Protein backbone atom coordinates (compact mmCIF):
# COMPACT_ATOMS: atom_id res chain seq x y z
CA MET A 1 -2.39 69.08 18.38
CA SER A 2 -3.88 66.31 16.26
CA ALA A 3 -1.80 64.78 13.53
CA GLY A 4 -2.93 65.04 9.96
CA PRO A 5 -3.62 62.04 7.77
CA SER A 6 -0.70 59.70 7.20
CA THR A 7 0.70 59.89 3.64
CA GLU A 8 3.84 58.83 1.89
CA GLU A 9 5.05 62.42 1.94
CA ALA A 10 3.97 62.98 5.57
CA PRO A 11 4.19 59.68 7.47
CA TRP A 12 3.43 59.42 11.17
CA PRO A 13 6.22 58.89 13.63
CA VAL A 14 6.18 55.76 15.80
CA ARG A 15 5.05 57.67 18.86
CA THR A 16 1.97 58.92 17.00
CA VAL A 17 1.02 55.45 15.85
CA THR A 18 1.45 53.92 19.31
CA ARG A 19 -0.47 56.79 20.89
CA LYS A 20 -3.38 56.37 18.46
CA ILE A 21 -3.43 52.60 19.05
CA ALA A 22 -3.43 53.18 22.81
CA GLU A 23 -6.29 55.68 22.47
CA TRP A 24 -8.34 53.32 20.34
CA ILE A 25 -7.82 50.40 22.72
CA ASP A 26 -8.61 52.61 25.68
CA ARG A 27 -11.98 53.41 24.09
CA LEU A 28 -12.75 49.67 23.88
CA GLY A 29 -13.59 49.51 27.57
CA ALA A 30 -13.70 46.45 29.85
CA VAL A 31 -14.35 43.02 28.31
CA TRP A 32 -14.98 39.44 29.43
CA VAL A 33 -12.52 36.92 27.98
CA GLU A 34 -12.44 33.12 28.20
CA GLY A 35 -9.35 31.00 27.73
CA GLN A 36 -6.87 28.59 29.29
CA LEU A 37 -4.11 29.69 31.62
CA ALA A 38 -0.84 28.69 30.01
CA GLN A 39 1.55 30.42 32.40
CA VAL A 40 1.21 32.01 35.85
CA THR A 41 4.02 34.14 37.32
CA ALA A 42 3.19 35.37 40.80
CA ARG A 43 6.23 36.23 42.92
CA ALA A 44 5.83 36.99 46.59
CA GLY A 45 6.64 40.56 47.51
CA THR A 46 5.39 41.98 44.25
CA GLY A 47 2.10 43.71 43.77
CA THR A 48 1.32 42.40 40.29
CA ALA A 49 1.03 38.87 38.89
CA PHE A 50 1.60 38.12 35.22
CA LEU A 51 -0.47 35.51 33.46
CA THR A 52 -0.71 34.15 29.89
CA LEU A 53 -4.19 33.30 28.61
CA ARG A 54 -4.28 31.17 25.45
CA ASP A 55 -7.07 30.27 23.11
CA PRO A 56 -7.58 26.48 23.34
CA VAL A 57 -8.51 26.25 19.65
CA ALA A 58 -6.23 28.71 17.90
CA ASN A 59 -2.56 29.42 18.50
CA VAL A 60 -3.28 32.83 20.03
CA SER A 61 -2.41 34.11 23.50
CA LEU A 62 -2.94 37.28 25.53
CA GLN A 63 -0.90 38.70 28.40
CA LEU A 64 -2.77 39.43 31.65
CA THR A 65 -1.83 41.42 34.70
CA ALA A 66 -3.67 41.01 37.97
CA PRO A 67 -3.25 42.26 41.53
CA MET A 68 -1.45 39.75 43.75
CA ALA A 69 -4.31 39.96 46.21
CA LEU A 70 -6.76 38.78 43.54
CA VAL A 71 -4.48 35.89 42.60
CA ALA A 72 -4.05 34.91 46.23
CA GLU A 73 -7.83 34.86 46.73
CA GLN A 74 -8.32 32.67 43.62
CA ARG A 75 -5.32 30.38 44.25
CA GLU A 76 -7.25 27.19 43.25
CA VAL A 77 -8.64 28.84 40.13
CA VAL A 78 -5.44 30.57 38.98
CA ALA A 79 -3.40 27.52 38.01
CA GLU A 80 -1.78 26.54 34.74
CA GLY A 81 -4.10 24.51 32.51
CA ASN A 82 -7.33 25.79 34.06
CA ARG A 83 -10.09 27.20 31.90
CA VAL A 84 -11.07 30.61 33.28
CA ILE A 85 -13.18 33.66 32.48
CA VAL A 86 -11.59 37.02 33.28
CA HIS A 87 -12.88 40.57 33.30
CA GLY A 88 -10.55 43.44 32.59
CA LYS A 89 -9.64 46.42 30.55
CA PRO A 90 -7.16 46.10 27.66
CA SER A 91 -4.23 48.46 27.71
CA PHE A 92 -1.52 49.20 25.18
CA PHE A 93 1.88 50.24 26.46
CA PRO A 94 3.51 52.51 23.86
CA GLY A 95 6.97 52.21 25.43
CA ARG A 96 7.11 48.39 24.97
CA GLY A 97 4.58 48.16 22.13
CA THR A 98 2.71 45.40 24.00
CA LEU A 99 -0.92 44.75 24.70
CA SER A 100 -2.13 43.39 28.03
CA LEU A 101 -5.35 42.99 29.90
CA ARG A 102 -5.56 44.40 33.40
CA VAL A 103 -8.02 42.04 35.10
CA ASP A 104 -10.05 42.70 38.18
CA ARG A 105 -12.15 39.49 38.26
CA ILE A 106 -11.25 35.85 37.64
CA ARG A 107 -13.51 32.82 37.85
CA ALA A 108 -13.26 29.24 36.76
CA VAL A 109 -15.35 27.96 33.89
CA GLY A 110 -18.07 25.83 35.44
CA LEU A 111 -18.49 22.15 34.64
CA GLY A 112 -21.86 22.82 33.06
CA GLU A 113 -20.33 25.41 30.77
CA LEU A 114 -17.55 23.01 29.76
CA LEU A 115 -19.99 20.23 29.00
CA ALA A 116 -22.19 22.60 27.00
CA ARG A 117 -19.20 23.74 24.92
CA ILE A 118 -18.12 20.14 24.36
CA GLU A 119 -21.64 19.26 23.25
CA ARG A 120 -21.73 22.16 20.79
CA LEU A 121 -18.37 21.09 19.38
CA ARG A 122 -19.59 17.49 19.18
CA ARG A 123 -22.59 18.53 17.07
CA LEU A 124 -20.36 20.67 14.85
CA LEU A 125 -17.86 17.87 14.19
CA ALA A 126 -20.65 15.35 13.65
CA ALA A 127 -22.30 17.65 11.12
CA GLU A 128 -18.98 17.84 9.24
CA GLY A 129 -18.86 14.03 9.05
CA LEU A 130 -15.83 13.50 11.29
CA PHE A 131 -17.74 10.86 13.29
CA ASP A 132 -18.97 8.99 10.21
CA PRO A 133 -18.29 5.21 10.59
CA ALA A 134 -17.47 5.07 6.86
CA ARG A 135 -14.33 7.14 7.55
CA LYS A 136 -12.97 4.68 10.09
CA ARG A 137 -10.19 2.40 8.90
CA ARG A 138 -9.51 -1.17 10.01
CA LEU A 139 -6.40 -1.76 12.08
CA PRO A 140 -3.69 -4.01 10.61
CA PHE A 141 -3.83 -7.60 11.84
CA LEU A 142 -0.20 -7.51 13.00
CA PRO A 143 1.29 -3.99 12.99
CA GLN A 144 4.98 -3.69 12.26
CA ARG A 145 5.40 -0.89 14.78
CA ILE A 146 2.95 0.86 17.12
CA GLY A 147 3.18 4.56 17.81
CA LEU A 148 2.16 5.44 21.39
CA ILE A 149 1.42 8.96 22.63
CA THR A 150 1.11 9.12 26.42
CA GLY A 151 2.51 10.72 29.54
CA ARG A 152 6.06 9.96 30.60
CA ALA A 153 6.33 6.86 32.84
CA SER A 154 2.54 6.80 33.13
CA ALA A 155 0.37 3.87 34.11
CA ALA A 156 -1.31 4.13 30.69
CA GLU A 157 2.04 3.57 28.95
CA HIS A 158 2.74 0.52 31.14
CA ASP A 159 -0.72 -0.93 30.53
CA VAL A 160 -0.54 -0.60 26.76
CA VAL A 161 3.01 -1.89 26.37
CA SER A 162 2.82 -4.73 28.89
CA ASN A 163 -0.50 -6.09 27.61
CA ALA A 164 0.58 -5.90 23.98
CA GLN A 165 3.92 -7.61 24.67
CA ALA A 166 2.20 -10.28 26.76
CA ARG A 167 0.08 -11.16 23.73
CA TRP A 168 2.79 -10.74 21.09
CA PRO A 169 6.31 -10.49 22.57
CA ALA A 170 7.92 -9.31 19.32
CA VAL A 171 5.76 -6.20 19.01
CA GLU A 172 7.67 -2.90 18.60
CA PHE A 173 6.72 0.51 19.96
CA ARG A 174 7.71 4.05 19.17
CA ILE A 175 6.71 6.10 22.22
CA GLU A 176 6.24 9.86 22.21
CA ASN A 177 5.84 11.24 25.74
CA THR A 178 3.76 14.41 26.00
CA ALA A 179 1.69 16.31 28.51
CA THR A 180 -1.77 14.78 28.74
CA GLN A 181 -3.46 17.62 30.61
CA GLY A 182 -2.97 21.31 31.01
CA GLY A 183 -2.33 24.13 28.60
CA LEU A 184 0.56 22.48 26.72
CA ALA A 185 -1.10 19.11 26.16
CA VAL A 186 -2.91 19.82 22.88
CA ALA A 187 0.09 21.34 21.12
CA GLN A 188 2.42 18.53 22.22
CA ILE A 189 -0.03 15.76 21.30
CA VAL A 190 -0.68 17.27 17.87
CA GLU A 191 3.07 17.56 17.24
CA ALA A 192 3.59 13.92 18.31
CA LEU A 193 0.74 12.85 16.01
CA GLU A 194 2.40 14.54 13.05
CA ILE A 195 5.77 12.92 13.87
CA LEU A 196 4.31 9.40 14.10
CA ASP A 197 2.09 9.89 11.05
CA ARG A 198 5.17 10.72 8.97
CA ASP A 199 7.01 7.57 10.09
CA PRO A 200 6.41 4.89 7.41
CA ALA A 201 7.24 2.10 9.89
CA VAL A 202 4.38 3.06 12.22
CA ASP A 203 1.21 1.16 11.26
CA VAL A 204 -1.09 2.40 14.04
CA ILE A 205 -1.07 5.27 16.56
CA VAL A 206 -2.45 5.03 20.10
CA LEU A 207 -3.51 7.95 22.29
CA ALA A 208 -3.45 6.66 25.87
CA ARG A 209 -4.21 8.33 29.18
CA GLY A 210 -5.58 7.20 32.51
CA GLY A 211 -8.83 8.39 34.00
CA GLY A 212 -9.50 11.84 35.38
CA SER A 213 -12.02 14.59 35.78
CA VAL A 214 -13.71 16.38 32.93
CA GLU A 215 -11.22 19.22 33.32
CA ASP A 216 -8.28 16.79 33.19
CA LEU A 217 -9.54 15.21 29.98
CA LEU A 218 -10.36 18.51 28.25
CA PRO A 219 -7.37 18.34 25.86
CA PHE A 220 -8.88 15.22 24.30
CA SER A 221 -12.07 17.12 23.50
CA ASP A 222 -10.14 19.96 21.89
CA GLU A 223 -11.18 20.86 18.36
CA THR A 224 -7.58 21.17 17.15
CA LEU A 225 -6.71 17.69 18.38
CA CYS A 226 -9.88 16.17 16.93
CA ARG A 227 -9.17 17.63 13.51
CA ALA A 228 -5.53 16.49 13.69
CA VAL A 229 -6.66 12.93 14.43
CA ALA A 230 -9.15 13.05 11.54
CA ALA A 231 -6.38 14.24 9.19
CA CYS A 232 -4.00 11.38 10.08
CA ARG A 233 -3.26 8.89 7.30
CA THR A 234 -2.33 6.25 9.91
CA PRO A 235 -5.17 4.57 11.85
CA VAL A 236 -5.59 6.08 15.31
CA VAL A 237 -6.75 4.28 18.47
CA SER A 238 -8.18 6.29 21.36
CA ALA A 239 -7.66 4.83 24.86
CA ILE A 240 -8.55 7.72 27.14
CA GLY A 241 -9.65 7.33 30.73
CA HIS A 242 -12.06 4.64 31.84
CA GLU A 243 -15.26 3.18 30.42
CA PRO A 244 -17.54 6.15 31.34
CA ASP A 245 -15.09 8.71 29.91
CA THR A 246 -15.94 9.63 26.32
CA PRO A 247 -13.92 12.63 25.10
CA LEU A 248 -14.61 13.80 21.55
CA VAL A 249 -11.43 12.20 20.22
CA ASP A 250 -13.07 8.82 20.92
CA HIS A 251 -15.63 9.56 18.20
CA VAL A 252 -13.04 10.76 15.68
CA ALA A 253 -10.53 7.93 16.18
CA ASP A 254 -10.69 4.82 14.02
CA LEU A 255 -11.08 2.62 17.12
CA ARG A 256 -12.18 3.53 20.62
CA CYS A 257 -10.93 1.45 23.55
CA SER A 258 -12.44 1.94 26.98
CA THR A 259 -9.06 1.71 28.77
CA PRO A 260 -5.35 1.57 27.89
CA THR A 261 -5.40 -2.08 29.00
CA GLU A 262 -8.03 -2.90 26.38
CA ALA A 263 -6.01 -1.03 23.77
CA GLY A 264 -2.99 -3.24 24.47
CA ARG A 265 -5.16 -6.30 23.90
CA ARG A 266 -6.80 -5.00 20.73
CA LEU A 267 -3.63 -3.89 18.98
CA VAL A 268 -2.04 -7.29 18.37
CA PRO A 269 -3.29 -10.88 18.20
CA ASP A 270 -2.61 -13.31 21.02
CA LEU A 271 0.38 -15.49 20.15
CA ALA A 272 -0.88 -18.49 22.13
CA GLU A 273 -4.32 -18.26 20.49
CA GLU A 274 -2.79 -17.98 17.01
CA ILE A 275 -0.51 -20.98 17.65
CA ALA A 276 -3.49 -22.97 18.90
CA ARG A 277 -5.54 -21.89 15.88
CA ILE A 278 -2.74 -22.84 13.48
CA THR A 279 -2.28 -26.18 15.28
CA GLY A 280 -6.01 -26.85 15.04
CA LEU A 281 -6.08 -25.95 11.36
CA ARG A 282 -3.03 -28.11 10.72
CA ASP A 283 -4.70 -31.07 12.49
CA ARG A 284 -7.89 -30.52 10.52
CA GLY A 285 -5.91 -30.37 7.29
CA ARG A 286 -4.00 -33.53 8.22
CA ARG A 287 -7.21 -35.41 9.04
CA ALA A 288 -8.86 -34.19 5.87
CA LEU A 289 -5.85 -35.27 3.80
CA HIS A 290 -5.67 -38.67 5.47
CA GLY A 291 -9.41 -39.15 4.94
CA TRP A 292 -9.08 -38.26 1.28
CA VAL A 293 -6.10 -40.61 0.83
CA ASP A 294 -8.03 -43.43 2.57
CA ARG A 295 -11.05 -42.93 0.33
CA GLU A 296 -8.92 -42.91 -2.79
CA GLN A 297 -7.04 -46.01 -1.59
CA ARG A 298 -10.30 -47.87 -1.01
CA MET A 299 -11.49 -46.84 -4.45
CA LEU A 300 -8.25 -48.09 -6.02
CA ASP A 301 -8.52 -51.36 -4.11
CA ALA A 302 -12.10 -51.81 -5.30
CA LEU A 303 -11.04 -51.15 -8.88
CA ARG A 304 -8.06 -53.46 -8.58
CA VAL A 305 -10.18 -56.50 -7.58
CA ARG A 306 -12.57 -56.10 -10.50
CA PRO A 307 -12.18 -58.94 -13.02
CA VAL A 308 -11.23 -56.63 -15.87
CA LEU A 309 -8.21 -55.45 -13.88
CA ALA A 310 -7.54 -58.57 -11.78
CA ASP A 311 -7.14 -60.87 -14.87
CA PRO A 312 -7.31 -58.79 -18.05
CA LEU A 313 -6.06 -61.78 -20.24
CA HIS A 314 -9.02 -63.91 -19.19
CA ASP A 315 -11.47 -61.61 -20.85
CA MET A 316 -9.24 -61.38 -23.91
CA ALA A 317 -9.07 -65.20 -24.13
CA ARG A 318 -12.83 -65.42 -23.84
CA ARG A 319 -13.24 -62.84 -26.56
CA HIS A 320 -10.69 -64.71 -28.72
CA GLU A 321 -12.60 -67.97 -28.35
CA GLU A 322 -15.82 -66.21 -29.26
CA LEU A 323 -14.11 -64.65 -32.29
CA GLU A 324 -12.81 -68.08 -33.44
CA ARG A 325 -16.25 -69.56 -33.00
CA LEU A 326 -17.83 -66.80 -35.05
CA ARG A 327 -15.08 -67.13 -37.69
CA ALA A 328 -15.72 -70.91 -37.98
CA ALA A 329 -19.45 -70.38 -38.18
CA THR A 330 -18.95 -67.76 -40.87
CA ARG A 331 -16.64 -70.07 -42.86
CA ALA A 332 -19.14 -72.97 -42.62
CA ALA A 333 -22.00 -70.71 -43.66
CA VAL A 334 -20.03 -69.44 -46.67
CA GLU A 335 -19.04 -72.96 -47.68
CA ARG A 336 -22.62 -74.15 -47.41
CA ARG A 337 -23.81 -71.24 -49.48
CA VAL A 338 -21.14 -71.86 -52.13
CA GLU A 339 -21.97 -75.56 -52.25
CA ARG A 340 -25.68 -74.85 -52.52
CA ASP A 341 -25.17 -72.25 -55.23
CA GLY A 342 -22.79 -74.64 -57.10
CA THR A 343 -25.41 -77.40 -57.10
CA GLU A 344 -28.02 -74.94 -58.33
CA VAL A 345 -25.71 -73.78 -61.11
CA ALA A 346 -25.10 -77.42 -62.16
CA HIS A 347 -28.84 -78.03 -62.29
CA LEU A 348 -29.35 -74.89 -64.38
CA ARG A 349 -26.54 -75.90 -66.70
CA ALA A 350 -28.09 -79.35 -67.21
CA ARG A 351 -31.46 -77.79 -67.95
CA LEU A 352 -29.96 -75.33 -70.38
CA THR A 353 -28.08 -78.13 -72.08
CA ALA A 354 -31.20 -80.20 -72.39
CA LEU A 355 -33.24 -77.32 -73.70
CA GLY A 356 -30.59 -75.68 -75.86
CA PRO A 357 -30.25 -76.08 -79.68
CA ALA A 358 -27.00 -77.94 -79.40
CA ALA A 359 -28.68 -80.94 -77.88
CA THR A 360 -31.36 -80.83 -80.55
CA LEU A 361 -28.78 -80.65 -83.33
CA ALA A 362 -26.86 -83.49 -81.76
CA ARG A 363 -29.92 -85.65 -82.19
CA GLY A 364 -29.98 -85.05 -86.03
CA TYR A 365 -32.01 -81.91 -86.36
CA ALA A 366 -31.00 -78.68 -88.17
CA ILE A 367 -31.78 -75.02 -87.75
CA VAL A 368 -32.70 -73.23 -90.96
CA GLN A 369 -32.85 -69.44 -91.37
CA ARG A 370 -33.59 -67.41 -94.48
CA MET A 371 -30.87 -64.94 -95.42
CA THR A 372 -31.84 -61.70 -97.16
CA GLY A 373 -28.94 -59.42 -97.85
CA GLY A 374 -26.90 -59.18 -94.74
CA GLU A 375 -29.83 -59.85 -92.47
CA ILE A 376 -30.78 -63.15 -90.95
CA LEU A 377 -34.46 -63.77 -90.58
CA PRO A 378 -36.12 -65.87 -87.89
CA VAL A 379 -35.90 -69.69 -87.92
CA LEU A 380 -38.04 -71.51 -90.54
CA ARG A 381 -40.34 -74.01 -88.96
CA SER A 382 -41.44 -75.89 -92.13
CA THR A 383 -40.58 -76.26 -95.80
CA ALA A 384 -43.73 -74.46 -96.67
CA GLU A 385 -42.01 -71.26 -95.71
CA VAL A 386 -39.24 -71.79 -98.33
CA ALA A 387 -39.52 -70.38 -101.89
CA PRO A 388 -37.37 -71.11 -104.90
CA GLY A 389 -34.26 -68.98 -105.02
CA ASP A 390 -34.14 -68.35 -101.21
CA ARG A 391 -30.74 -68.44 -99.61
CA LEU A 392 -30.77 -70.40 -96.43
CA ARG A 393 -28.53 -70.67 -93.43
CA ILE A 394 -28.50 -74.20 -92.07
CA ARG A 395 -26.98 -75.21 -88.74
CA VAL A 396 -26.37 -78.87 -88.18
CA GLY A 397 -24.67 -80.75 -85.45
CA ASP A 398 -21.20 -80.47 -86.98
CA GLY A 399 -21.34 -76.90 -88.29
CA THR A 400 -23.16 -74.24 -90.34
CA VAL A 401 -23.58 -74.21 -94.10
CA ALA A 402 -25.29 -71.96 -96.61
CA ALA A 403 -27.39 -73.19 -99.50
CA ALA A 404 -29.80 -71.93 -102.08
CA VAL A 405 -33.11 -73.48 -102.97
CA GLU A 406 -33.51 -73.66 -106.75
CA ASP A 407 -36.51 -75.74 -107.53
CA GLY A 408 -38.49 -77.79 -105.22
CA ARG A 409 -38.40 -77.83 -101.45
CA ASP A 410 -35.63 -79.45 -99.60
CA GLU A 411 -36.79 -81.65 -96.81
């Protein structure tokens, strides 16, 4: 008897819901599913093996059940961390409320398929700009602390640490050991990345792993890990595998090193080289300073022997003598000019005396002028110019007198 529609007044019981879900899933039919085996539980003496298939990109998993005979036949394929393709029919168990996939075929993902998927992901990430060189940050010259993500007691850890400490013994590391292959590797590496990125003392993060097959290095081509590296605020160095190995994280990281050994050398400067460089620069600076001091000393010596500095009073004495000579010449020239001008003045005075009226009067002559009112007319030159009644002004050698002509002319 089919149940009516579920309403608030007439809700379905749990058994109805689980039955309907089981019926719907049963109608789905068999499907092909690809994923990574995260857990394999196959106990001898039991007829069924239990497996966990996880999505390598998303945090999603699916429970699988498989006949023990099938697992025994595919022993090399059915191992934790392997990428597989399974065929089976999904089933929902109402009693436990769980979903599982009853598989009847299991096969490994071929190398060609893996490479094709990696290439598709590479093009996708490149199109999003995650490989853009402009995004890559420069590493600090001397990091305060280096964060290292690698396998526990691995050769990669030894190579990075030993080479870095050989170049700069005081370098500090914060090491996070994680799985570097298999189903748990991506989640652990991403978690370690987040821990180191939050540590303010960590200046650079290194992902290090030794070489391996394409399947072994798959976690370092995982989309989740690549995006986590791109989201880091701290510069990230990728040192995965050997020179030919190029997982996708190499393109996303800020610096790609071909091996963990190279990463140890690139992370810090070489102490001996820096000491030698500083010593060389110090010697160059000392030589340059000594050369400059020598040049300035020679210039001072050359200035010191110049006459103006060697005997400054000599030039002053010479200038003083020249000044005295010029002063004497000036005095003589002035005296000569005064004497010459005095003689000329004496001559002019003698001439004026000889030509002046005083000399004439002294010899017995007089100067006569007619006076009209208050005016004095020009000098009379003869008696013919005098009329009776004129008032005259007469200057003689001993003074000036005034007279009037009454009748007749006065000689």
